[in-house]
mmCIF file of C-alpha atoms in Angstrom:
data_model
loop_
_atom_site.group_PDB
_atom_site.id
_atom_site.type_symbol
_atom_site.label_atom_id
_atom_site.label_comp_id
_atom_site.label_asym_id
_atom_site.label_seq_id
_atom_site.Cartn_x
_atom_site.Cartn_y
_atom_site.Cartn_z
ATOM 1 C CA UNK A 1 -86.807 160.376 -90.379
ATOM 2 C CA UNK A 2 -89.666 158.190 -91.448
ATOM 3 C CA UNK A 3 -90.373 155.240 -88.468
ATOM 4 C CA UNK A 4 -91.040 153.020 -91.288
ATOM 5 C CA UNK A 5 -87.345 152.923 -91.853
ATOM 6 C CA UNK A 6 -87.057 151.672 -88.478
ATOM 7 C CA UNK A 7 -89.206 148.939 -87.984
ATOM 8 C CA UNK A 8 -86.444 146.601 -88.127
ATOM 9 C CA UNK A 9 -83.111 147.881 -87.621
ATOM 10 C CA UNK A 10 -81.044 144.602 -88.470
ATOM 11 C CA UNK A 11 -83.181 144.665 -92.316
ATOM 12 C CA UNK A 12 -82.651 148.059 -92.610
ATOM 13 C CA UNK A 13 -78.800 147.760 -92.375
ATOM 14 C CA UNK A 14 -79.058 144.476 -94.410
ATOM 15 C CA UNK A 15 -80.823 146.526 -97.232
ATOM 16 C CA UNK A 16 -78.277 149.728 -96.759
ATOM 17 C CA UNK A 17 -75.386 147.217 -97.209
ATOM 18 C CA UNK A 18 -76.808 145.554 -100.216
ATOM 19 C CA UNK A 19 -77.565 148.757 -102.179
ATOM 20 C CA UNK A 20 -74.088 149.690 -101.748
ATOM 21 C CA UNK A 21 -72.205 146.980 -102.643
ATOM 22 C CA UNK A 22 -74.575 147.236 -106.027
ATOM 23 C CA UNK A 23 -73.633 150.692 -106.745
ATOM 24 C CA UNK A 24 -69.471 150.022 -105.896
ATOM 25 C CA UNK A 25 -70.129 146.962 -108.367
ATOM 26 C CA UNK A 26 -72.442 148.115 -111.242
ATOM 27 C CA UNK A 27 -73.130 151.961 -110.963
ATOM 28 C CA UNK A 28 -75.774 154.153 -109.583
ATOM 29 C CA UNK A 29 -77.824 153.455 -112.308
ATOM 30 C CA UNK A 30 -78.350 149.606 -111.250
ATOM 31 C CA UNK A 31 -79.888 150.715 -108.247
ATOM 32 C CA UNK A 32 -83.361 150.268 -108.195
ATOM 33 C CA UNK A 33 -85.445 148.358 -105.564
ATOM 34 C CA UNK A 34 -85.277 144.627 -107.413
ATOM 35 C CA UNK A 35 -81.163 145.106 -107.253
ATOM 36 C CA UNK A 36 -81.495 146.105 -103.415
ATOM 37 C CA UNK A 37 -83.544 143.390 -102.709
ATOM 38 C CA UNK A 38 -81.936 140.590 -104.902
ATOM 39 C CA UNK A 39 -78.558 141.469 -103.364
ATOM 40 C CA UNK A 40 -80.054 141.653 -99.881
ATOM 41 C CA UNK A 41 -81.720 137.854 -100.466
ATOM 42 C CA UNK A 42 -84.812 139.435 -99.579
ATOM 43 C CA UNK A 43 -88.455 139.119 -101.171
ATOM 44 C CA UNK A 44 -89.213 141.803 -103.625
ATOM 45 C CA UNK A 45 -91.856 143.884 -101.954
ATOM 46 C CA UNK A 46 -89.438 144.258 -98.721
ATOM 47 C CA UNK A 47 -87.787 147.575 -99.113
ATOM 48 C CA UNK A 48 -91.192 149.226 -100.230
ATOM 49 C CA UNK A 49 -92.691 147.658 -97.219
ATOM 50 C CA UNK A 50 -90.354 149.749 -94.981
ATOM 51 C CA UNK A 51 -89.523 152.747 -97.361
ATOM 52 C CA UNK A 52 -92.325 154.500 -99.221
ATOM 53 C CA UNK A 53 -90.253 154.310 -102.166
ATOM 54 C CA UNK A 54 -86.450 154.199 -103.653
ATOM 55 C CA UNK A 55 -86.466 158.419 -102.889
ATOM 56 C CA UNK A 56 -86.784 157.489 -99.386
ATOM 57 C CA UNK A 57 -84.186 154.549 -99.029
ATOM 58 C CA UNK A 58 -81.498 156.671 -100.659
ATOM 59 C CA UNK A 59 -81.889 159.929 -98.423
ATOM 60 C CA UNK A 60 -82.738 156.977 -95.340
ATOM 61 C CA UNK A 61 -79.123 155.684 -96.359
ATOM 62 C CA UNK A 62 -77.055 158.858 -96.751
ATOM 63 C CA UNK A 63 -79.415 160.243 -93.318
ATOM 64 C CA UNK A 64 -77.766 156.946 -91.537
ATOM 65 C CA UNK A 65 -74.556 157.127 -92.703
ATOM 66 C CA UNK A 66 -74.149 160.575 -91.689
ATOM 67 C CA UNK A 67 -75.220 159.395 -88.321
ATOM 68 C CA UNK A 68 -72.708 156.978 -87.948
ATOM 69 C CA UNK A 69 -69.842 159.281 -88.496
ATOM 70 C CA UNK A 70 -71.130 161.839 -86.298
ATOM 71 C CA UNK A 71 -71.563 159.198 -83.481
ATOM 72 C CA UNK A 72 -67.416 158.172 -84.301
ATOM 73 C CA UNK A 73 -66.857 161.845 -84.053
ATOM 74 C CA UNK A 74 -68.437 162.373 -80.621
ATOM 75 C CA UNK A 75 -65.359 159.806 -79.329
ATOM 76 C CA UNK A 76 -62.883 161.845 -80.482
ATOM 77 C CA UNK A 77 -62.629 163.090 -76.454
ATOM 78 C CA UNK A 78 -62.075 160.115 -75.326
ATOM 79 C CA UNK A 79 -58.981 159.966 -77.595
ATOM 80 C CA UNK A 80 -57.228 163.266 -76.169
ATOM 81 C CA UNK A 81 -53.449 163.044 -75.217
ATOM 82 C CA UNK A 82 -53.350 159.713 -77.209
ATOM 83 C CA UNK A 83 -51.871 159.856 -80.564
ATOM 84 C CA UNK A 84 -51.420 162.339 -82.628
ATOM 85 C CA UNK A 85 -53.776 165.088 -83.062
ATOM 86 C CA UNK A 86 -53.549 164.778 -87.013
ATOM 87 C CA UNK A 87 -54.068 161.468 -87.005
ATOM 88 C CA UNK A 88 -56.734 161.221 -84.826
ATOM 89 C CA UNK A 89 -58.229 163.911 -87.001
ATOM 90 C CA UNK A 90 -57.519 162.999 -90.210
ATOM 91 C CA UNK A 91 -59.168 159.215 -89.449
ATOM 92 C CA UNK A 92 -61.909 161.188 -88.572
ATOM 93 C CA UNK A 93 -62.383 163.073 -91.840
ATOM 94 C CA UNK A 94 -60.977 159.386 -94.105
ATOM 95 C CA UNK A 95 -64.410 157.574 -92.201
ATOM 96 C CA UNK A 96 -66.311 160.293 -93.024
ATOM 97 C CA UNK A 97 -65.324 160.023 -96.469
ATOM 98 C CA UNK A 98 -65.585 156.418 -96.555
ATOM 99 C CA UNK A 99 -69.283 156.145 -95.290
ATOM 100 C CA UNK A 100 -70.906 156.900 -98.356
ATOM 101 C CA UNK A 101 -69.819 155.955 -102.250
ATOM 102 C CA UNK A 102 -70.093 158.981 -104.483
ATOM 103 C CA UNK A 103 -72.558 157.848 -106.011
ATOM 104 C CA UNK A 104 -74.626 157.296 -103.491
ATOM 105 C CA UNK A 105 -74.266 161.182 -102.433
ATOM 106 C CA UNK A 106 -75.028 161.941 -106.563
ATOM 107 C CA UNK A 107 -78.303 160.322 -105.822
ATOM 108 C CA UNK A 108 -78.986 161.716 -103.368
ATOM 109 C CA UNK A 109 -78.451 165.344 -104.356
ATOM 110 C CA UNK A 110 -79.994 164.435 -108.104
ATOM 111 C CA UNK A 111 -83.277 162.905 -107.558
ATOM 112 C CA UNK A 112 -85.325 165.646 -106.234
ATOM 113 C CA UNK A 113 -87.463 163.434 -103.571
ATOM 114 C CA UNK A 114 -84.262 162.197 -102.064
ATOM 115 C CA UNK A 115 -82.766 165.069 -101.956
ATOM 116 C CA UNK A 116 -85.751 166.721 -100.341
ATOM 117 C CA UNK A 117 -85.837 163.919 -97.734
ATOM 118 C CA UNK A 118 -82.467 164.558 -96.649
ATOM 119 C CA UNK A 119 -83.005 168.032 -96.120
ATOM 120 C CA UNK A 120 -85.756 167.182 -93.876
ATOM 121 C CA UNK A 121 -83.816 164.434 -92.278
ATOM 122 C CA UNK A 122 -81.730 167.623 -91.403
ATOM 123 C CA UNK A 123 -84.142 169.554 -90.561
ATOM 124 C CA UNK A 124 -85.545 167.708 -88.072
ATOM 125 C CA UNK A 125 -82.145 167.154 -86.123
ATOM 126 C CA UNK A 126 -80.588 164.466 -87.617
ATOM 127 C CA UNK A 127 -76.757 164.659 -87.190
ATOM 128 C CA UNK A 128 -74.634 166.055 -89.730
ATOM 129 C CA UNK A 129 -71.684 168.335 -91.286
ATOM 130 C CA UNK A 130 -72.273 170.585 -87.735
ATOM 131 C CA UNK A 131 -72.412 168.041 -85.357
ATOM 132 C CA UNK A 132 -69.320 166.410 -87.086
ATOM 133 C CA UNK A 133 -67.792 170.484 -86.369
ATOM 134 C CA UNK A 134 -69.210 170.412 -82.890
ATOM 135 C CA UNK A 135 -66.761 167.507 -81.837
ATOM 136 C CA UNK A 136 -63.759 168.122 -83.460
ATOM 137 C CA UNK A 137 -63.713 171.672 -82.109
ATOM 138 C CA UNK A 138 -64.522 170.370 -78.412
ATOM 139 C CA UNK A 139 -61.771 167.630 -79.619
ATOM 140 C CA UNK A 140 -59.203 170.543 -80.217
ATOM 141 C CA UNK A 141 -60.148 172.495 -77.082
ATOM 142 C CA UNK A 142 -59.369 169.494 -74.578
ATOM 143 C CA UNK A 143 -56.007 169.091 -76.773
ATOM 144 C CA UNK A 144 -55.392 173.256 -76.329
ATOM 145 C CA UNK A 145 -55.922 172.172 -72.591
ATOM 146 C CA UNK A 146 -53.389 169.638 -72.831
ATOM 147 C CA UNK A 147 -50.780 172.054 -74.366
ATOM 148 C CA UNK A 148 -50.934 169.601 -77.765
ATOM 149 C CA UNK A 149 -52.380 172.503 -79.803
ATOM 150 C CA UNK A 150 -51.136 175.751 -79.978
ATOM 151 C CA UNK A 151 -53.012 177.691 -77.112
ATOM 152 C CA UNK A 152 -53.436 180.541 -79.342
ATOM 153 C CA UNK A 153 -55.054 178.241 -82.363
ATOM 154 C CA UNK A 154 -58.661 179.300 -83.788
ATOM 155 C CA UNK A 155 -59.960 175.743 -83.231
ATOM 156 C CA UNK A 156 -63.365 176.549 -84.218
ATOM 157 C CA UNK A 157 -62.196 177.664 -87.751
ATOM 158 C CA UNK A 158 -60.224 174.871 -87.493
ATOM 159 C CA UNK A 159 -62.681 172.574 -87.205
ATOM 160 C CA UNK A 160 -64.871 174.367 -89.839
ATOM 161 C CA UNK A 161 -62.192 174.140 -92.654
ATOM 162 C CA UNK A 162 -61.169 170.462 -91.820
ATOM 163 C CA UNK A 163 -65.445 170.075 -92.302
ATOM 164 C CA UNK A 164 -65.948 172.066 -95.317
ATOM 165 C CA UNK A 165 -62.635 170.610 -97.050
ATOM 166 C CA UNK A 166 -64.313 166.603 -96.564
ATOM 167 C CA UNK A 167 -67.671 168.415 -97.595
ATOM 168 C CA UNK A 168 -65.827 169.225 -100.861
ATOM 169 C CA UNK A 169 -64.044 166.795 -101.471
ATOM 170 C CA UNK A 170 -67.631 164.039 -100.775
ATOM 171 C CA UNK A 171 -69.347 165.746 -103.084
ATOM 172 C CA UNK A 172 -66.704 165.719 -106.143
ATOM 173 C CA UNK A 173 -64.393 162.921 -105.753
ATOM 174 C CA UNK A 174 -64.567 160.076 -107.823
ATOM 175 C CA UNK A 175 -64.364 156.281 -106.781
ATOM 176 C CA UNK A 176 -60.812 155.600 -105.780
ATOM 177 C CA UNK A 177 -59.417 158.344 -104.701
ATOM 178 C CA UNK A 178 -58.788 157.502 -101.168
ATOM 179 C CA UNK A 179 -55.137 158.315 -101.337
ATOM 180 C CA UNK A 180 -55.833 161.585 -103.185
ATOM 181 C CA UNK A 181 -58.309 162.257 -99.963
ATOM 182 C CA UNK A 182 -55.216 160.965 -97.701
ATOM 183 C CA UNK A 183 -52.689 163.452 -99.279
ATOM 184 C CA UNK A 184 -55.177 166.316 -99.379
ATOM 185 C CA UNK A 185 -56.777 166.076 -95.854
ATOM 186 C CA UNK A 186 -53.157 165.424 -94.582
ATOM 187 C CA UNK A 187 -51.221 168.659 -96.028
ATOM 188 C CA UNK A 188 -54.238 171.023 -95.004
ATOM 189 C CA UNK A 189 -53.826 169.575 -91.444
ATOM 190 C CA UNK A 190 -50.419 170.291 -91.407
ATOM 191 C CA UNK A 191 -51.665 173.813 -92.489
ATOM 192 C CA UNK A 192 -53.938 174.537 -90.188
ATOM 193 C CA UNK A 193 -52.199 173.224 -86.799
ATOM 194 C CA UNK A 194 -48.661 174.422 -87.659
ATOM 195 C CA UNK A 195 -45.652 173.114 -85.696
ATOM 196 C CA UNK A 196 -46.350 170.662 -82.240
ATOM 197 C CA UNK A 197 -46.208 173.320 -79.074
ATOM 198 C CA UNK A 198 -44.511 170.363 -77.269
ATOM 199 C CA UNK A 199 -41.775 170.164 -80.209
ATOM 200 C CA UNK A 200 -42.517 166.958 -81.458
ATOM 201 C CA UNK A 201 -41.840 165.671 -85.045
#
């Protein structure tokens, strides 16, 4: 990821926040770097001054987000025995979900230099999808130790369908449908980790 995105943490997160309370409000076609900037309170020439250009700031954005969730997903262990495994889970895949506005990920799979970006923020080791995979299947191995998953459970594939279901559904749900997300991230839990070896409801 570019250093120039991380000159100064505190504006960077100022100017992430801004651009996407413009897209929630007026679309991802009011995002340019005047909206960014006029929502963040911030002189004009800021974001350039840390991003080489709006390309940048998007895949910066999504590249940060991602990071965030992976980082919630690491403390899944520290969660084992408490709750339920579902839930715990599920609010897993919901924050994922809920770090980036669909239109955000549309940019940044659309415009060619921000998608390019991305891949290289990827490239280069930034966390994502896998490192999301790596912790909920370590997750689901400490609750197999516990006896709270069936002992005989795939929880790799597990972990790589719960993954690959929040993939899909990031990339083609519409604003909104957090309780479509709820319902559908919900049954295929259920589907996946059958019946509670320790017989609870």
């Amino acid at each position: 990821m570019s250093p120039r995105g991380v000159a100064i943490p505190d504006l960077r997160e100022r100017l992430f926040a801004a651009a996407e309370r413009v897209v929630a409000r007026d679309g991802a076609a009011a995002l340019t770097s005047r909206a960014v900037t006029t929502e963040a309170d911030c002189g004009k020439g800021v974001l350039h001054a840390h991003f080489t250009g709006l390309d940048e700031f998007i895949a910066e954005l999504v590249l940060d987000r991602f990071a965030r969730s992976a980082h919630h997903a690491e403390g899944l262990v520290a969660r084992v025995g408490q709750g339920s495994v579902e839930g715990n889970l599920q609010e897993i895949a919901l924050a994922l979900l809920e770090s980036l506005h669909p239109a955000v990920v549309g940019l940044a799979m659309t415009r060619p230099a921000a998608a390019q970006h991305t891949r290289e923020g990827f490239r280069s080791g930034a966390p994502a999808f896998d490192a999301i995979q790596h912790s909920l299947t370590a997750y689901l191995r400490a609750e197999q130790d516990c006896g709270r998953v069936d002992p005989g459970a795939d929880v790799a594939t597990i972990a790589l369908a719960l993954v690959g279901t929040v993939h899909h559904l990031l990339m083609t749900r519409a604003p909104g449908e957090s309780a479509d997300a709820r319902d559908t991230t919900a049954r295929l839990l259920a589907v996946l980790l059958g019946p509670d070896p320790q017989g609870r409801p």
